[in-house]
PDB file of C-alpha atoms and ligand atoms in Angstrom:
ATOM      1  CA  MET M   1      -0.540   0.583  -0.315  1.00  0.00           C
ATOM      2  CA  SER M   2       1.113   3.549  -1.293  1.00  0.00           C
ATOM      3  CA  ARG M   3       1.741   5.603   2.498  1.00  0.00           C
ATOM      4  CA  ILE M   4      -0.101   8.868   1.797  1.00  0.00           C
ATOM      5  CA  ALA M   5       0.147  12.376   3.578  1.00  0.00           C
ATOM      6  CA  TYR M   6      -2.036  15.355   4.398  1.00  0.00           C
ATOM      7  CA  VAL M   7       0.550  18.251   2.980  1.00  0.00           C
ATOM      8  CA  ALA M   8      -0.978  21.595   3.139  1.00  0.00           C
ATOM      9  CA  GLY M   9      -4.688  20.527   2.130  1.00  0.00           C
ATOM     10  CA  GLN M  10      -3.947  17.765   0.534  1.00  0.00           C
ATOM     11  CA  TYR M  11      -3.749  13.826   0.648  1.00  0.00           C
ATOM     12  CA  LEU M  12      -0.649  13.589  -1.366  1.00  0.00           C
ATOM     13  CA  MET M  13       1.746  10.216  -1.818  1.00  0.00           C
ATOM     14  CA  HIS M  14       4.665  10.619   0.338  1.00  0.00           C
ATOM     15  CA  ARG M  15       7.148  11.213  -2.884  1.00  0.00           C
ATOM     16  CA  GLN M  16       4.848  14.373  -4.548  1.00  0.00           C
ATOM     17  CA  ALA M  17       4.493  15.432  -0.391  1.00  0.00           C
ATOM     18  CA  ALA M  18       6.447  17.909   0.123  1.00  0.00           C
ATOM     19  CA  VAL M  19       7.141  21.736   1.720  1.00  0.00           C
ATOM     20  CA  HIS M  20       8.133  24.560   0.493  1.00  0.00           C
ATOM     21  CA  ILE M  21      12.407  25.879   0.757  1.00  0.00           C
ATOM     22  CA  GLU M  22      11.791  28.165   2.656  1.00  0.00           C
ATOM     23  CA  ASP M  23       9.760  26.420   5.918  1.00  0.00           C
ATOM     24  CA  ARG M  24      10.584  28.239   8.177  1.00  0.00           C
ATOM     25  CA  GLY M  25       9.925  24.799  10.001  1.00  0.00           C
ATOM     26  CA  PHE M  26      13.293  23.729   7.431  1.00  0.00           C
ATOM     27  CA  GLN M  27      15.241  26.678   7.938  1.00  0.00           C
ATOM     28  CA  PHE M  28      14.628  27.766  12.262  1.00  0.00           C
ATOM     29  CA  ALA M  29      13.012  24.564  13.280  1.00  0.00           C
ATOM     30  CA  ASP M  30      10.077  27.229  14.095  1.00  0.00           C
ATOM     31  CA  GLY M  31       7.281  24.706  14.962  1.00  0.00           C
ATOM     32  CA  VAL M  32       5.462  21.948  16.666  1.00  0.00           C
ATOM     33  CA  TYR M  33       4.846  18.086  16.372  1.00  0.00           C
ATOM     34  CA  GLU M  34       2.947  15.403  18.072  1.00  0.00           C
ATOM     35  CA  VAL M  35       3.169  11.501  18.158  1.00  0.00           C
ATOM     36  CA  ILE M  36      -0.384   9.503  18.799  1.00  0.00           C
ATOM     37  CA  ALA M  37       0.450   5.804  18.583  1.00  0.00           C
ATOM     38  CA  VAL M  38      -2.393   3.875  16.599  1.00  0.00           C
ATOM     39  CA  ARG M  39      -3.558   0.185  18.351  1.00  0.00           C
ATOM     40  CA  GLY M  40      -6.539  -1.500  17.571  1.00  0.00           C
ATOM     41  CA  GLY M  41      -7.108   1.487  14.230  1.00  0.00           C
ATOM     42  CA  ARG M  42      -7.778   3.646  17.191  1.00  0.00           C
ATOM     43  CA  LEU M  43      -5.853   6.720  18.199  1.00  0.00           C
ATOM     44  CA  VAL M  44      -4.433   6.531  22.231  1.00  0.00           C
ATOM     45  CA  ASP M  45      -5.365   9.434  24.054  1.00  0.00           C
ATOM     46  CA  GLU M  46      -5.771  11.477  21.151  1.00  0.00           C
ATOM     47  CA  GLU M  47      -7.812  14.679  23.804  1.00  0.00           C
ATOM     48  CA  ARG M  48      -4.309  14.743  25.141  1.00  0.00           C
ATOM     49  CA  HIS M  49      -2.635  14.784  22.672  1.00  0.00           C
ATOM     50  CA  LEU M  50      -4.429  17.482  21.129  1.00  0.00           C
ATOM     51  CA  VAL M  51      -4.274  19.751  23.871  1.00  0.00           C
ATOM     52  CA  ARG M  52      -0.362  19.703  24.318  1.00  0.00           C
ATOM     53  CA  LEU M  53       0.065  20.259  20.469  1.00  0.00           C
ATOM     54  CA  ARG M  54      -2.728  23.922  21.025  1.00  0.00           C
ATOM     55  CA  ARG M  55      -0.267  24.804  23.972  1.00  0.00           C
ATOM     56  CA  SER M  56       2.726  24.365  22.131  1.00  0.00           C
ATOM     57  CA  LEU M  57       0.998  26.458  19.064  1.00  0.00           C
ATOM     58  CA  GLY M  58       0.445  29.096  22.060  1.00  0.00           C
ATOM     59  CA  GLU M  59       3.676  29.262  23.259  1.00  0.00           C
ATOM     60  CA  LEU M  60       5.410  29.885  19.804  1.00  0.00           C
ATOM     61  CA  ARG M  61       1.919  32.280  19.121  1.00  0.00           C
ATOM     62  CA  ILE M  62       1.260  30.404  15.700  1.00  0.00           C
ATOM     63  CA  ASP M  63      -1.831  29.973  14.065  1.00  0.00           C
ATOM     64  CA  PRO M  64      -3.778  26.876  14.656  1.00  0.00           C
ATOM     65  CA  PRO M  65      -3.858  26.291  10.880  1.00  0.00           C
ATOM     66  CA  MET M  66      -7.499  24.649  11.101  1.00  0.00           C
ATOM     67  CA  ALA M  67     -10.255  24.100  14.142  1.00  0.00           C
ATOM     68  CA  GLU M  68      -9.726  21.465  15.901  1.00  0.00           C
ATOM     69  CA  PRO M  69     -12.247  19.194  15.363  1.00  0.00           C
ATOM     70  CA  ALA M  70     -11.805  19.591  11.438  1.00  0.00           C
ATOM     71  CA  LEU M  71      -8.039  18.472  12.297  1.00  0.00           C
ATOM     72  CA  LYS M  72      -9.431  14.903  14.112  1.00  0.00           C
ATOM     73  CA  VAL M  73     -10.916  14.312  10.957  1.00  0.00           C
ATOM     74  CA  VAL M  74      -7.432  14.459   8.703  1.00  0.00           C
ATOM     75  CA  ILE M  75      -5.894  12.843  11.518  1.00  0.00           C
ATOM     76  CA  GLY M  76      -8.060   9.756  11.233  1.00  0.00           C
ATOM     77  CA  GLU M  77      -8.274  10.036   7.254  1.00  0.00           C
ATOM     78  CA  VAL M  78      -4.585   9.630   7.544  1.00  0.00           C
ATOM     79  CA  VAL M  79      -4.655   6.192   9.357  1.00  0.00           C
ATOM     80  CA  ARG M  80      -7.411   5.284   7.346  1.00  0.00           C
ATOM     81  CA  ARG M  81      -5.964   5.340   4.491  1.00  0.00           C
ATOM     82  CA  ASN M  82      -2.789   4.505   5.275  1.00  0.00           C
ATOM     83  CA  GLY M  83      -4.350   1.088   6.168  1.00  0.00           C
ATOM     84  CA  VAL M  84      -2.332   1.548  10.165  1.00  0.00           C
ATOM     85  CA  ASP M  85      -4.222  -1.223  13.181  1.00  0.00           C
ATOM     86  CA  THR M  86      -0.554  -0.691  14.688  1.00  0.00           C
ATOM     87  CA  GLY M  87       1.484   2.639  14.917  1.00  0.00           C
ATOM     88  CA  ILE M  88       1.746   6.064  15.304  1.00  0.00           C
ATOM     89  CA  VAL M  89       0.393   9.293  13.438  1.00  0.00           C
ATOM     90  CA  TYR M  90       2.691  12.269  13.074  1.00  0.00           C
ATOM     91  CA  LEU M  91       1.935  15.666  13.228  1.00  0.00           C
ATOM     92  CA  GLN M  92       3.963  18.645  13.172  1.00  0.00           C
ATOM     93  CA  ILE M  93       2.526  22.436  12.501  1.00  0.00           C
ATOM     94  CA  THR M  94       5.348  25.053  11.296  1.00  0.00           C
ATOM     95  CA  ARG M  95       4.557  28.449  11.126  1.00  0.00           C
ATOM     96  CA  GLY M  96       5.044  29.244   6.979  1.00  0.00           C
ATOM     97  CA  ALA M  97       6.754  29.387   4.166  1.00  0.00           C
ATOM     98  CA  ALA M  98       8.454  33.154   3.946  1.00  0.00           C
ATOM     99  CA  PRO M  99      11.295  34.387   3.016  1.00  0.00           C
ATOM    100  CA  ARG M 100      14.672  34.204   5.851  1.00  0.00           C
ATOM    101  CA  GLU M 101      13.925  36.777   8.001  1.00  0.00           C
ATOM    102  CA  HIS M 102      13.990  35.359  11.748  1.00  0.00           C
ATOM    103  CA  ALA M 103      11.405  37.600  13.746  1.00  0.00           C
ATOM    104  CA  PHE M 104       8.006  36.914  12.835  1.00  0.00           C
ATOM    105  CA  PRO M 105       6.453  37.287   8.808  1.00  0.00           C
ATOM    106  CA  LYS M 106       3.705  39.361   9.095  1.00  0.00           C
ATOM    107  CA  ALA M 107       1.686  36.779   6.693  1.00  0.00           C
ATOM    108  CA  ALA M 108       2.470  32.768   6.733  1.00  0.00           C
ATOM    109  CA  THR M 109       0.339  30.731   6.428  1.00  0.00           C
ATOM    110  CA  PRO M 110       1.053  27.626   8.847  1.00  0.00           C
ATOM    111  CA  THR M 111       2.334  24.455   7.415  1.00  0.00           C
ATOM    112  CA  LEU M 112       0.456  20.993   8.901  1.00  0.00           C
ATOM    113  CA  VAL M 113       1.822  17.833   7.995  1.00  0.00           C
ATOM    114  CA  VAL M 114       0.275  14.628   8.942  1.00  0.00           C
ATOM    115  CA  THR M 115       1.675  11.264   8.522  1.00  0.00           C
ATOM    116  CA  ALA M 116       1.404   7.713   9.660  1.00  0.00           C
ATOM    117  CA  ARG M 117       2.778   4.217   9.223  1.00  0.00           C
ATOM    118  CA  ARG M 118       2.728   1.080  11.269  1.00  0.00           C
ATOM    119  CA  THR M 119       4.862  -0.284  13.409  1.00  0.00           C
ATOM    120  CA  LYS M 120       5.109  -2.900  15.155  1.00  0.00           C
ATOM    121  CA  PRO M 121       4.229  -3.388  18.907  1.00  0.00           C
ATOM    122  CA  PRO M 122       6.870  -2.138  21.298  1.00  0.00           C
ATOM    123  CA  ASP M 123       8.733  -5.875  21.244  1.00  0.00           C
ATOM    124  CA  PRO M 124       7.300  -7.280  24.683  1.00  0.00           C
ATOM    125  CA  ARG M 125      11.553  -8.602  25.166  1.00  0.00           C
ATOM    126  CA  LEU M 126      12.219  -4.489  26.274  1.00  0.00           C
ATOM    127  CA  GLY M 127       9.170  -4.812  28.882  1.00  0.00           C
ATOM    128  CA  GLU M 128       9.741  -8.581  30.220  1.00  0.00           C
ATOM    129  CA  ASP M 129      14.130  -7.782  30.357  1.00  0.00           C
ATOM    130  CA  GLY M 130      14.313  -4.130  30.700  1.00  0.00           C
ATOM    131  CA  ILE M 131      16.577  -2.005  29.367  1.00  0.00           C
ATOM    132  CA  ALA M 132      19.863   0.376  29.709  1.00  0.00           C
ATOM    133  CA  VAL M 133      19.997   4.197  30.523  1.00  0.00           C
ATOM    134  CA  ILE M 134      23.330   6.076  30.079  1.00  0.00           C
ATOM    135  CA  THR M 135      23.354   9.849  31.883  1.00  0.00           C
ATOM    136  CA  ILE M 136      24.758  13.196  29.735  1.00  0.00           C
ATOM    137  CA  PRO M 137      24.303  16.710  30.810  1.00  0.00           C
ATOM    138  CA  ASP M 138      21.355  18.362  29.571  1.00  0.00           C
ATOM    139  CA  ILE M 139      22.031  20.855  27.320  1.00  0.00           C
ATOM    140  CA  ARG M 140      17.977  21.872  25.676  1.00  0.00           C
ATOM    141  CA  TRP M 141      16.774  25.720  26.428  1.00  0.00           C
ATOM    142  CA  GLN M 142      14.843  26.027  29.030  1.00  0.00           C
ATOM    143  CA  ARG M 143      11.509  25.176  27.615  1.00  0.00           C
ATOM    144  CA  CYS M 144      11.069  22.113  27.094  1.00  0.00           C
ATOM    145  CA  ASP M 145       7.536  21.912  28.345  1.00  0.00           C
ATOM    146  CA  ILE M 146       6.776  23.177  24.286  1.00  0.00           C
ATOM    147  CA  LYS M 147       6.735  19.780  21.794  1.00  0.00           C
ATOM    148  CA  SER M 148       9.809  21.984  19.612  1.00  0.00           C
ATOM    149  CA  VAL M 149      10.650  20.301  16.135  1.00  0.00           C
ATOM    150  CA  ALA M 150      14.496  21.705  17.507  1.00  0.00           C
ATOM    151  CA  LEU M 151      15.450  18.339  18.632  1.00  0.00           C
ATOM    152  CA  ILE M 152      19.064  18.133  18.139  1.00  0.00           C
ATOM    153  CA  PRO M 153      20.219  18.017  21.709  1.00  0.00           C
ATOM    154  CA  ASN M 154      17.963  14.985  22.099  1.00  0.00           C
ATOM    155  CA  VAL M 155      19.110  13.302  18.922  1.00  0.00           C
ATOM    156  CA  LEU M 156      22.516  14.117  19.764  1.00  0.00           C
ATOM    157  CA  GLY M 157      22.034  12.596  22.971  1.00  0.00           C
ATOM    158  CA  LYS M 158      19.557   9.508  21.851  1.00  0.00           C
ATOM    159  CA  GLN M 159      22.928   8.537  19.381  1.00  0.00           C
ATOM    160  CA  GLN M 160      25.114   8.503  22.780  1.00  0.00           C
ATOM    161  CA  ALA M 161      22.454   6.266  24.421  1.00  0.00           C
ATOM    162  CA  ARG M 162      22.423   3.840  21.185  1.00  0.00           C
ATOM    163  CA  GLU M 163      26.460   4.422  20.415  1.00  0.00           C
ATOM    164  CA  ALA M 164      27.041   2.980  23.967  1.00  0.00           C
ATOM    165  CA  GLY M 165      24.395   0.167  24.325  1.00  0.00           C
ATOM    166  CA  ALA M 166      22.054   1.288  25.796  1.00  0.00           C
ATOM    167  CA  PHE M 167      17.772   1.780  25.213  1.00  0.00           C
ATOM    168  CA  GLU M 168      17.606   6.114  26.109  1.00  0.00           C
ATOM    169  CA  ALA M 169      19.757   8.448  27.406  1.00  0.00           C
ATOM    170  CA  TRP M 170      18.753  10.390  30.926  1.00  0.00           C
ATOM    171  CA  GLN M 171      19.498  14.062  30.955  1.00  0.00           C
ATOM    172  CA  VAL M 172      20.988  15.741  33.768  1.00  0.00           C
ATOM    173  CA  ASP M 173      20.853  19.411  35.199  1.00  0.00           C
ATOM    174  CA  ARG M 174      23.155  21.311  36.450  1.00  0.00           C
ATOM    175  CA  ASP M 175      21.973  20.335  40.201  1.00  0.00           C
ATOM    176  CA  GLY M 176      22.609  16.793  39.324  1.00  0.00           C
ATOM    177  CA  GLU M 177      18.778  16.304  38.946  1.00  0.00           C
ATOM    178  CA  VAL M 178      17.588  13.959  36.421  1.00  0.00           C
ATOM    179  CA  THR M 179      15.082  15.723  34.008  1.00  0.00           C
ATOM    180  CA  GLU M 180      13.811  13.607  31.293  1.00  0.00           C
ATOM    181  CA  GLY M 181      15.201  11.187  28.865  1.00  0.00           C
ATOM    182  CA  THR M 182      15.443  12.248  25.397  1.00  0.00           C
ATOM    183  CA  SER M 183      12.083  11.044  23.571  1.00  0.00           C
ATOM    184  CA  THR M 184      10.664   9.917  26.990  1.00  0.00           C
ATOM    185  CA  ASN M 185       9.946  10.853  31.330  1.00  0.00           C
ATOM    186  CA  ALA M 186      11.680   9.600  34.120  1.00  0.00           C
ATOM    187  CA  TRP M 187      10.672   7.492  36.668  1.00  0.00           C
ATOM    188  CA  ILE M 188      11.694   5.815  40.047  1.00  0.00           C
ATOM    189  CA  VAL M 189      10.177   4.089  42.609  1.00  0.00           C
ATOM    190  CA  THR M 190      12.118   4.653  46.469  1.00  0.00           C
ATOM    191  CA  ALA M 191      13.499   2.624  48.732  1.00  0.00           C
ATOM    192  CA  ASP M 192      10.188   2.857  50.228  1.00  0.00           C
ATOM    193  CA  GLY M 193       7.634   1.939  47.833  1.00  0.00           C
ATOM    194  CA  THR M 194       6.937   5.759  46.621  1.00  0.00           C
ATOM    195  CA  VAL M 195       7.028   7.023  43.140  1.00  0.00           C
ATOM    196  CA  VAL M 196       8.859   9.954  41.915  1.00  0.00           C
ATOM    197  CA  THR M 197       8.935  12.135  38.734  1.00  0.00           C
ATOM    198  CA  ARG M 198       9.781  15.440  38.058  1.00  0.00           C
ATOM    199  CA  ALA M 199       6.872  17.736  37.973  1.00  0.00           C
ATOM    200  CA  ALA M 200       5.398  19.062  34.605  1.00  0.00           C
ATOM    201  CA  ASP M 201       7.973  22.271  34.984  1.00  0.00           C
ATOM    202  CA  THR M 202       9.645  23.754  31.602  1.00  0.00           C
ATOM    203  CA  ALA M 203      12.367  21.755  31.977  1.00  0.00           C
ATOM    204  CA  ILE M 204      10.713  18.730  30.620  1.00  0.00           C
ATOM    205  CA  LEU M 205       8.057  17.881  27.961  1.00  0.00           C
ATOM    206  CA  ASN M 206       4.173  16.874  30.562  1.00  0.00           C
ATOM    207  CA  GLY M 207       4.398  13.031  28.519  1.00  0.00           C
ATOM    208  CA  VAL M 208       0.590  12.386  27.882  1.00  0.00           C
ATOM    209  CA  THR M 209       2.192   9.151  29.201  1.00  0.00           C
ATOM    210  CA  ARG M 210       2.970  10.341  31.381  1.00  0.00           C
ATOM    211  CA  LEU M 211       0.198  11.507  32.977  1.00  0.00           C
ATOM    212  CA  ALA M 212      -1.814   8.691  31.905  1.00  0.00           C
ATOM    213  CA  ILE M 213       0.875   6.894  34.240  1.00  0.00           C
ATOM    214  CA  LEU M 214      -0.205   8.783  37.226  1.00  0.00           C
ATOM    215  CA  ASP M 215      -3.967   8.871  36.976  1.00  0.00           C
ATOM    216  CA  ILE M 216      -3.838   5.193  37.191  1.00  0.00           C
ATOM    217  CA  ILE M 217      -0.904   5.873  40.265  1.00  0.00           C
ATOM    218  CA  ARG M 218      -3.180   7.584  41.599  1.00  0.00           C
ATOM    219  CA  ARG M 219      -5.988   5.362  40.652  1.00  0.00           C
ATOM    220  CA  GLU M 220      -4.703   2.542  42.689  1.00  0.00           C
ATOM    221  CA  GLY M 221      -3.837   4.785  45.242  1.00  0.00           C
ATOM    222  CA  TYR M 222       0.631   4.099  45.077  1.00  0.00           C
ATOM    223  CA  ARG M 223       2.281   6.732  47.402  1.00  0.00           C
ATOM    224  CA  LEU M 224       3.794   9.618  44.385  1.00  0.00           C
ATOM    225  CA  VAL M 225       5.580  12.179  44.430  1.00  0.00           C
ATOM    226  CA  GLU M 226       6.154  14.739  41.951  1.00  0.00           C
ATOM    227  CA  ARG M 227       9.701  15.752  42.589  1.00  0.00           C
ATOM    228  CA  PRO M 228      12.953  16.022  40.867  1.00  0.00           C
ATOM    229  CA  PHE M 229      16.028  13.619  41.421  1.00  0.00           C
ATOM    230  CA  THR M 230      19.144  13.134  41.431  1.00  0.00           C
ATOM    231  CA  VAL M 231      21.105  10.142  39.693  1.00  0.00           C
ATOM    232  CA  ALA M 232      22.281   9.538  42.965  1.00  0.00           C
ATOM    233  CA  GLU M 233      19.275   8.594  44.061  1.00  0.00           C
ATOM    234  CA  ALA M 234      17.943   6.639  40.960  1.00  0.00           C
ATOM    235  CA  LYS M 235      21.444   4.338  40.986  1.00  0.00           C
ATOM    236  CA  ALA M 236      20.321   3.779  44.573  1.00  0.00           C
ATOM    237  CA  ALA M 237      16.334   3.254  43.872  1.00  0.00           C
ATOM    238  CA  ARG M 238      14.044  -0.193  44.220  1.00  0.00           C
ATOM    239  CA  GLU M 239      13.304   0.800  40.771  1.00  0.00           C
ATOM    240  CA  ALA M 240      13.405   3.236  37.293  1.00  0.00           C
ATOM    241  CA  PHE M 241      10.426   3.487  34.377  1.00  0.00           C
ATOM    242  CA  LEU M 242      11.084   5.202  31.440  1.00  0.00           C
ATOM    243  CA  THR M 243       7.545   6.045  30.366  1.00  0.00           C
ATOM    244  CA  SER M 244       6.570   7.249  26.013  1.00  0.00           C
ATOM    245  CA  THR M 245       3.843   7.187  23.204  1.00  0.00           C
ATOM    246  CA  THR M 246       6.191   5.095  21.305  1.00  0.00           C
ATOM    247  CA  ALA M 247       7.927   2.583  23.819  1.00  0.00           C
ATOM    248  CA  ASP M 248       5.129   2.361  26.901  1.00  0.00           C
ATOM    249  CA  LEU M 249       6.552   2.139  29.577  1.00  0.00           C
ATOM    250  CA  LEU M 250      10.080   0.485  29.984  1.00  0.00           C
ATOM    251  CA  PRO M 251      11.784  -0.513  32.769  1.00  0.00           C
ATOM    252  CA  VAL M 252      14.603   0.559  33.531  1.00  0.00           C
ATOM    253  CA  VAL M 253      17.949  -2.153  34.774  1.00  0.00           C
ATOM    254  CA  ARG M 254      20.912  -0.365  34.355  1.00  0.00           C
ATOM    255  CA  ILE M 255      21.316   2.985  34.507  1.00  0.00           C
ATOM    256  CA  ASP M 256      25.309   4.089  33.758  1.00  0.00           C
ATOM    257  CA  GLY M 257      26.048   0.565  33.923  1.00  0.00           C
ATOM    258  CA  ALA M 258      25.084   0.168  37.325  1.00  0.00           C
ATOM    259  CA  PRO M 259      22.133  -2.384  38.230  1.00  0.00           C
ATOM    260  CA  VAL M 260      19.227  -0.621  39.527  1.00  0.00           C
ATOM    261  CA  GLY M 261      17.469  -2.580  42.332  1.00  0.00           C
ATOM    262  CA  GLU M 262      18.068  -6.578  41.800  1.00  0.00           C
ATOM    263  CA  GLY M 263      19.022  -5.951  37.880  1.00  0.00           C
ATOM    264  CA  ARG M 264      15.904  -6.953  36.515  1.00  0.00           C
ATOM    265  CA  PRO M 265      12.401  -5.691  36.677  1.00  0.00           C
ATOM    266  CA  GLY M 266      10.842  -4.404  39.949  1.00  0.00           C
ATOM    267  CA  PRO M 267       6.762  -5.818  40.725  1.00  0.00           C
ATOM    268  CA  LEU M 268       5.534  -2.159  40.979  1.00  0.00           C
ATOM    269  CA  GLY M 269       6.957  -0.974  37.359  1.00  0.00           C
ATOM    270  CA  GLN M 270       5.696  -4.450  35.539  1.00  0.00           C
ATOM    271  CA  LYS M 271       1.920  -3.908  37.187  1.00  0.00           C
ATOM    272  CA  LEU M 272       1.878  -0.693  36.169  1.00  0.00           C
ATOM    273  CA  ARG M 273       2.702  -1.147  32.382  1.00  0.00           C
ATOM    274  CA  ALA M 274       0.419  -4.633  32.301  1.00  0.00           C
ATOM    275  CA  THR M 275      -2.570  -1.583  33.397  1.00  0.00           C
ATOM    276  CA  TYR M 276      -1.001   1.345  30.939  1.00  0.00           C
ATOM    277  CA  VAL M 277      -1.134  -1.667  27.924  1.00  0.00           C
ATOM    278  CA  ALA M 278      -3.872  -2.525  28.703  1.00  0.00           C
ATOM    279  CA  LEU M 279      -5.707   0.719  28.708  1.00  0.00           C
ATOM    280  CA  ALA M 280      -3.786   2.137  25.717  1.00  0.00           C
ATOM    281  CA  ALA M 281      -5.238  -1.808  23.614  1.00  0.00           C
ATOM    282  CA  ALA M 282      -9.010  -0.268  25.434  1.00  0.00           C
ATOM    283  CA  ALA M 283      -8.949   3.438  24.011  1.00  0.00           C
TER     284      ALA M 283
HETATM  285  N1  PLP T 301      10.118  13.688  26.285  1.00  0.00           N
HETATM  286  C1  PLP T 301      10.520  13.791  24.924  1.00  0.00           C
HETATM  287  C2  PLP T 301      11.039  14.972  25.478  1.00  0.00           C
HETATM  288  C3  PLP T 301       9.831  13.235  24.054  1.00  0.00           C
HETATM  289  O1  PLP T 301      10.357  13.991  23.230  1.00  0.00           O
HETATM  290  C4  PLP T 301       8.450  12.638  24.477  1.00  0.00           C
HETATM  291  C5  PLP T 301       8.251  12.150  23.580  1.00  0.00           C
HETATM  292  O2  PLP T 301       8.516  11.853  22.218  1.00  0.00           O
HETATM  293  C6  PLP T 301       8.348  12.742  26.336  1.00  0.00           C
HETATM  294  C7  PLP T 301       9.369  13.317  26.787  1.00  0.00           C
HETATM  295  C8  PLP T 301       7.369  11.525  26.008  1.00  0.00           C
HETATM  296  O3  PLP T 301       5.933  11.717  25.511  1.00  0.00           O
HETATM  297  P1  PLP T 301       5.239  10.636  25.242  1.00  0.00           P
HETATM  298  O4  PLP T 301       4.250  10.836  26.183  1.00  0.00           O
HETATM  299  O5  PLP T 301       3.467  12.517  25.131  1.00  0.00           O
HETATM  300  O6  PLP T 301       5.276  10.495  23.995  1.00  0.00           O
END
């Protein structure tokens, strides 16, 4: 089946789909994006993704390219035309094309691109065995709450993790506190069984999966504190895990080569993972 993309008003074959060479997304990374999971042909947590998208656009003062009900129709149509049952939708909105000048253009129409593709469900072995993370300095800007397409530090960090044989890199701020992964949120479980994750400040992206896991934690009555934690605290934690749209929840069993707890996925993370995966499947 040929892949179809929605680009600035049209559904096109991928090889015909293109944006302008002076698009500000291309020239300045002046745009935002969302990645939404598709499970069983349905979008997981679409509403929360659209709320975050609206917020990102508002923070950058980019006009929404269309009303939200219309956007939902486009997203649904791209999923349908690509025959995606399990996969992802990628959605990008930029400030539009205009002669290159840093300040906002007087008149530019925001560019909307929506693509969708089938993906394999997250490898169950990663959930069963757990994954390794390394820690790296957080060299990003001070508005990581905006889901901007400017991802160079994240790209470099993820590559560093890959080269170190790890799944993810946890970024660490100047106070030695973990902010988040390069494309995932970071969590630990302390010795007394409290789940700890950084509060959604401007140093992290407020993950949609993070919010779903917080809902589960509150509903099930687990102890929870939203606060930063240090690398040392993470290394001494009973359990650690990460969350994202594409990874779901994955247990972190090694940090910088040192085992977390017993070096095996912990029971609380596994319970949360099972509950989340079932919820996402029933979305
Ligand atoms: N943090 C960063 C920097 C991300 O890029 C992502 C996802 O891409 C996340 C966290 C997790 O967010 P979500 O759960 O919405 O996928």
